[in-house]
mmCIF file of C-alpha atoms in Angstrom:
data_model
loop_
_atom_site.group_PDB
_atom_site.id
_atom_site.type_symbol
_atom_site.label_atom_id
_atom_site.label_comp_id
_atom_site.label_asym_id
_atom_site.label_seq_id
_atom_site.Cartn_x
_atom_site.Cartn_y
_atom_site.Cartn_z
ATOM 1 C CA UNK A 2 3.011 36.757 17.436
ATOM 2 C CA UNK A 3 4.249 33.830 18.575
ATOM 3 C CA UNK A 4 5.062 29.995 17.185
ATOM 4 C CA UNK A 5 4.277 26.774 18.481
ATOM 5 C CA UNK A 6 4.705 23.450 17.473
ATOM 6 C CA UNK A 7 4.074 19.594 18.560
ATOM 7 C CA UNK A 8 6.704 18.454 20.677
ATOM 8 C CA UNK A 9 6.924 14.752 20.449
ATOM 9 C CA UNK A 10 8.224 14.064 23.712
ATOM 10 C CA UNK A 11 5.556 16.105 25.840
ATOM 11 C CA UNK A 12 3.075 15.860 23.093
ATOM 12 C CA UNK A 13 0.771 13.411 22.028
ATOM 13 C CA UNK A 14 -1.141 13.136 18.723
ATOM 14 C CA UNK A 15 -5.221 13.521 18.897
ATOM 15 C CA UNK A 16 -5.469 15.456 22.169
ATOM 16 C CA UNK A 17 -6.608 18.609 22.002
ATOM 17 C CA UNK A 18 -4.441 21.732 23.582
ATOM 18 C CA UNK A 19 -5.721 25.364 24.240
ATOM 19 C CA UNK A 20 -2.780 27.664 23.065
ATOM 20 C CA UNK A 21 -3.532 31.371 24.506
ATOM 21 C CA UNK A 22 -1.958 34.838 24.002
ATOM 22 C CA UNK A 23 -0.460 35.959 27.261
ATOM 23 C CA UNK A 24 0.864 39.919 27.345
ATOM 24 C CA UNK A 25 2.085 41.144 30.958
ATOM 25 C CA UNK A 26 5.422 43.017 31.823
ATOM 26 C CA UNK A 27 8.649 41.530 30.334
ATOM 27 C CA UNK A 28 10.197 39.377 33.160
ATOM 28 C CA UNK A 29 13.342 37.909 31.369
ATOM 29 C CA UNK A 30 11.921 36.975 28.025
ATOM 30 C CA UNK A 31 8.441 35.395 29.227
ATOM 31 C CA UNK A 32 5.496 37.876 30.541
ATOM 32 C CA UNK A 33 5.619 37.970 34.772
ATOM 33 C CA UNK A 34 2.787 36.205 35.539
ATOM 34 C CA UNK A 35 2.147 38.172 38.893
ATOM 35 C CA UNK A 36 2.042 41.330 36.808
ATOM 36 C CA UNK A 37 -1.378 42.639 37.941
ATOM 37 C CA UNK A 38 -1.434 44.339 34.462
ATOM 38 C CA UNK A 39 -1.296 40.287 32.841
ATOM 39 C CA UNK A 40 -3.634 39.413 30.060
ATOM 40 C CA UNK A 41 -4.282 35.616 28.981
ATOM 41 C CA UNK A 42 -6.640 35.400 25.940
ATOM 42 C CA UNK A 43 -9.230 32.395 26.333
ATOM 43 C CA UNK A 44 -7.747 29.503 25.104
ATOM 44 C CA UNK A 45 -7.766 28.769 21.253
ATOM 45 C CA UNK A 46 -8.318 24.403 20.989
ATOM 46 C CA UNK A 47 -5.189 23.075 18.695
ATOM 47 C CA UNK A 48 -5.456 19.358 18.014
ATOM 48 C CA UNK A 49 -2.125 17.949 16.195
ATOM 49 C CA UNK A 50 -2.859 14.857 14.229
ATOM 50 C CA UNK A 51 -0.365 12.241 12.701
ATOM 51 C CA UNK A 52 0.583 12.533 9.198
ATOM 52 C CA UNK A 53 0.755 8.856 7.547
ATOM 53 C CA UNK A 54 3.291 8.196 5.148
ATOM 54 C CA UNK A 55 1.894 5.478 2.622
ATOM 55 C CA UNK A 56 4.340 2.747 1.640
ATOM 56 C CA UNK A 57 2.630 0.493 -1.002
ATOM 57 C CA UNK A 58 5.132 -2.053 -0.885
ATOM 58 C CA UNK A 59 7.515 -3.185 -3.286
ATOM 59 C CA UNK A 60 7.687 -3.584 -7.648
ATOM 60 C CA UNK A 61 7.346 -7.645 -8.381
ATOM 61 C CA UNK A 62 6.959 -9.588 -11.338
ATOM 62 C CA UNK A 63 4.830 -12.782 -10.967
ATOM 63 C CA UNK A 64 3.538 -16.026 -12.874
ATOM 64 C CA UNK A 65 0.045 -15.763 -12.539
ATOM 65 C CA UNK A 66 -3.326 -13.481 -12.235
ATOM 66 C CA UNK A 67 -3.453 -13.246 -8.777
ATOM 67 C CA UNK A 68 -1.761 -11.683 -6.339
ATOM 68 C CA UNK A 69 -1.807 -10.643 -2.819
ATOM 69 C CA UNK A 70 -0.753 -6.789 -2.240
ATOM 70 C CA UNK A 71 1.290 -5.991 0.978
ATOM 71 C CA UNK A 72 0.908 -2.370 1.936
ATOM 72 C CA UNK A 73 2.665 -1.313 5.372
ATOM 73 C CA UNK A 74 0.166 1.449 7.616
ATOM 74 C CA UNK A 75 2.446 4.226 9.238
ATOM 75 C CA UNK A 76 0.096 4.916 11.988
ATOM 76 C CA UNK A 77 -2.429 3.150 14.165
ATOM 77 C CA UNK A 78 -5.577 5.672 13.628
ATOM 78 C CA UNK A 79 -5.969 5.097 9.768
ATOM 79 C CA UNK A 80 -7.547 3.635 6.955
ATOM 80 C CA UNK A 81 -6.222 2.765 3.448
ATOM 81 C CA UNK A 82 -7.594 1.888 0.408
ATOM 82 C CA UNK A 83 -6.189 0.721 -3.013
ATOM 83 C CA UNK A 84 -7.239 1.500 -6.367
ATOM 84 C CA UNK A 85 -5.819 0.891 -10.087
ATOM 85 C CA UNK A 86 -3.634 3.699 -11.657
ATOM 86 C CA UNK A 87 -3.038 1.919 -14.943
ATOM 87 C CA UNK A 88 -3.654 -1.714 -16.317
ATOM 88 C CA UNK A 89 -3.982 -3.045 -19.913
ATOM 89 C CA UNK A 90 -6.724 -1.699 -21.903
ATOM 90 C CA UNK A 91 -9.753 -3.640 -21.042
ATOM 91 C CA UNK A 92 -8.473 -5.529 -17.940
ATOM 92 C CA UNK A 93 -10.872 -6.354 -15.018
ATOM 93 C CA UNK A 94 -9.127 -6.317 -11.526
ATOM 94 C CA UNK A 95 -10.979 -7.469 -8.244
ATOM 95 C CA UNK A 96 -9.363 -6.863 -4.837
ATOM 96 C CA UNK A 97 -10.915 -9.121 -2.163
ATOM 97 C CA UNK A 98 -11.133 -5.858 0.576
ATOM 98 C CA UNK A 99 -9.685 -2.540 -0.889
ATOM 99 C CA UNK A 100 -9.477 -1.664 2.550
ATOM 100 C CA UNK A 101 -7.281 -4.396 3.590
ATOM 101 C CA UNK A 102 -3.502 -3.873 2.913
ATOM 102 C CA UNK A 103 -2.804 -7.540 2.670
ATOM 103 C CA UNK A 104 -6.071 -7.442 -0.259
ATOM 104 C CA UNK A 105 -6.238 -10.210 -2.942
ATOM 105 C CA UNK A 106 -5.953 -8.757 -6.297
ATOM 106 C CA UNK A 107 -7.500 -10.835 -9.361
ATOM 107 C CA UNK A 108 -6.811 -9.325 -12.494
ATOM 108 C CA UNK A 109 -7.806 -11.611 -16.303
ATOM 109 C CA UNK A 110 -5.512 -10.231 -18.793
ATOM 110 C CA UNK A 111 -1.471 -10.614 -18.230
ATOM 111 C CA UNK A 112 0.381 -7.285 -18.191
ATOM 112 C CA UNK A 113 1.567 -4.251 -16.091
ATOM 113 C CA UNK A 114 -0.779 -2.615 -13.357
ATOM 114 C CA UNK A 115 -0.191 -0.318 -11.118
ATOM 115 C CA UNK A 116 -1.735 0.079 -7.858
ATOM 116 C CA UNK A 117 -2.397 2.758 -6.094
ATOM 117 C CA UNK A 118 -2.283 2.466 -1.998
ATOM 118 C CA UNK A 119 -3.882 5.590 0.100
ATOM 119 C CA UNK A 120 -3.440 6.286 3.798
ATOM 120 C CA UNK A 121 -5.857 8.509 5.511
ATOM 121 C CA UNK A 122 -5.679 9.396 9.132
ATOM 122 C CA UNK A 123 -8.844 8.272 10.210
ATOM 123 C CA UNK A 124 -9.008 11.621 12.569
ATOM 124 C CA UNK A 125 -8.269 14.265 10.566
ATOM 125 C CA UNK A 126 -7.700 14.989 6.671
ATOM 126 C CA UNK A 127 -4.673 14.100 6.585
ATOM 127 C CA UNK A 128 -3.683 11.402 3.515
ATOM 128 C CA UNK A 129 -0.915 9.986 1.481
ATOM 129 C CA UNK A 130 -0.459 8.054 -1.599
ATOM 130 C CA UNK A 131 2.128 5.270 -2.775
ATOM 131 C CA UNK A 132 1.933 3.267 -5.578
ATOM 132 C CA UNK A 133 3.484 -0.545 -6.754
ATOM 133 C CA UNK A 134 3.820 -2.025 -9.877
ATOM 134 C CA UNK A 135 2.854 -5.582 -10.612
ATOM 135 C CA UNK A 136 3.435 -7.518 -13.553
ATOM 136 C CA UNK A 137 1.311 -10.638 -13.569
ATOM 137 C CA UNK A 138 3.093 -12.781 -16.368
ATOM 138 C CA UNK A 139 0.797 -15.343 -18.755
ATOM 139 C CA UNK A 140 1.487 -19.129 -16.674
ATOM 140 C CA UNK A 141 2.176 -21.345 -19.121
ATOM 141 C CA UNK A 142 0.029 -24.402 -20.160
ATOM 142 C CA UNK A 143 0.391 -27.954 -21.685
ATOM 143 C CA UNK A 144 -1.940 -28.650 -24.133
ATOM 144 C CA UNK A 145 -2.334 -31.588 -26.730
ATOM 145 C CA UNK A 146 -0.553 -34.118 -24.224
ATOM 146 C CA UNK A 147 0.160 -37.459 -26.169
ATOM 147 C CA UNK A 148 2.063 -40.957 -25.086
ATOM 148 C CA UNK A 149 2.799 -43.177 -27.341
ATOM 149 C CA UNK A 150 5.022 -46.596 -25.978
ATOM 150 C CA UNK A 151 6.746 -48.356 -28.437
ATOM 151 C CA UNK A 152 5.731 -51.959 -30.146
ATOM 152 C CA UNK A 153 8.687 -53.477 -27.782
ATOM 153 C CA UNK A 154 8.455 -51.484 -25.198
ATOM 154 C CA UNK A 155 11.808 -49.748 -25.330
ATOM 155 C CA UNK A 156 10.953 -46.445 -25.821
ATOM 156 C CA UNK A 157 8.357 -44.185 -24.396
ATOM 157 C CA UNK A 158 7.492 -40.458 -26.164
ATOM 158 C CA UNK A 159 5.764 -37.693 -25.226
ATOM 159 C CA UNK A 160 4.681 -34.858 -26.965
ATOM 160 C CA UNK A 161 2.880 -31.868 -25.698
ATOM 161 C CA UNK A 162 2.343 -27.969 -26.641
ATOM 162 C CA UNK A 163 3.430 -25.425 -24.605
ATOM 163 C CA UNK A 164 0.862 -22.167 -24.403
ATOM 164 C CA UNK A 165 1.525 -18.758 -22.640
ATOM 165 C CA UNK A 166 4.413 -18.159 -20.073
ATOM 166 C CA UNK A 167 7.552 -16.858 -21.231
ATOM 167 C CA UNK A 168 9.969 -19.288 -23.582
ATOM 168 C CA UNK A 169 12.803 -17.251 -22.284
ATOM 169 C CA UNK A 170 11.396 -18.063 -19.045
ATOM 170 C CA UNK A 171 10.189 -21.504 -19.421
ATOM 171 C CA UNK A 172 11.503 -24.921 -18.475
ATOM 172 C CA UNK A 173 11.067 -28.674 -18.932
ATOM 173 C CA UNK A 174 12.148 -30.803 -15.657
ATOM 174 C CA UNK A 175 12.372 -34.532 -15.438
ATOM 175 C CA UNK A 176 11.055 -35.941 -18.876
#
């Protein structure tokens, strides 16, 4: 029996190596390669594939319903895929390209969404997944805007309703 593994200093991923059992007289812990009874088994092909480590990016809270995702590919020969793990009931999610690490995701309902990024080595059945939580907050909008100027032109009144958004995080500037 024997053990062998990948040595990053001398080996390359996606390269086929041939591993053989070698039997012969002991020559200090290894078979004597000059032994007339030396026996070398036919090589068995072994290929080491790079294992991806999916990185979906950081969690975020945004104002609006459109977000650019930010996965980071970990290996050269990989393909990733975005998917929805959790979302508000009856919501609709659209990815500009589910295989693009920087896909733009559009949702139709504000709330918390969990997306998964699965990265797979295209040369082997090796894949990992990471998740990211994006909270889409409803943007505030102004409705029923009215303006009134006094008869003597000394005061100007503006009234409006703020609809949506988070009242605790809404600021009105420069009125």
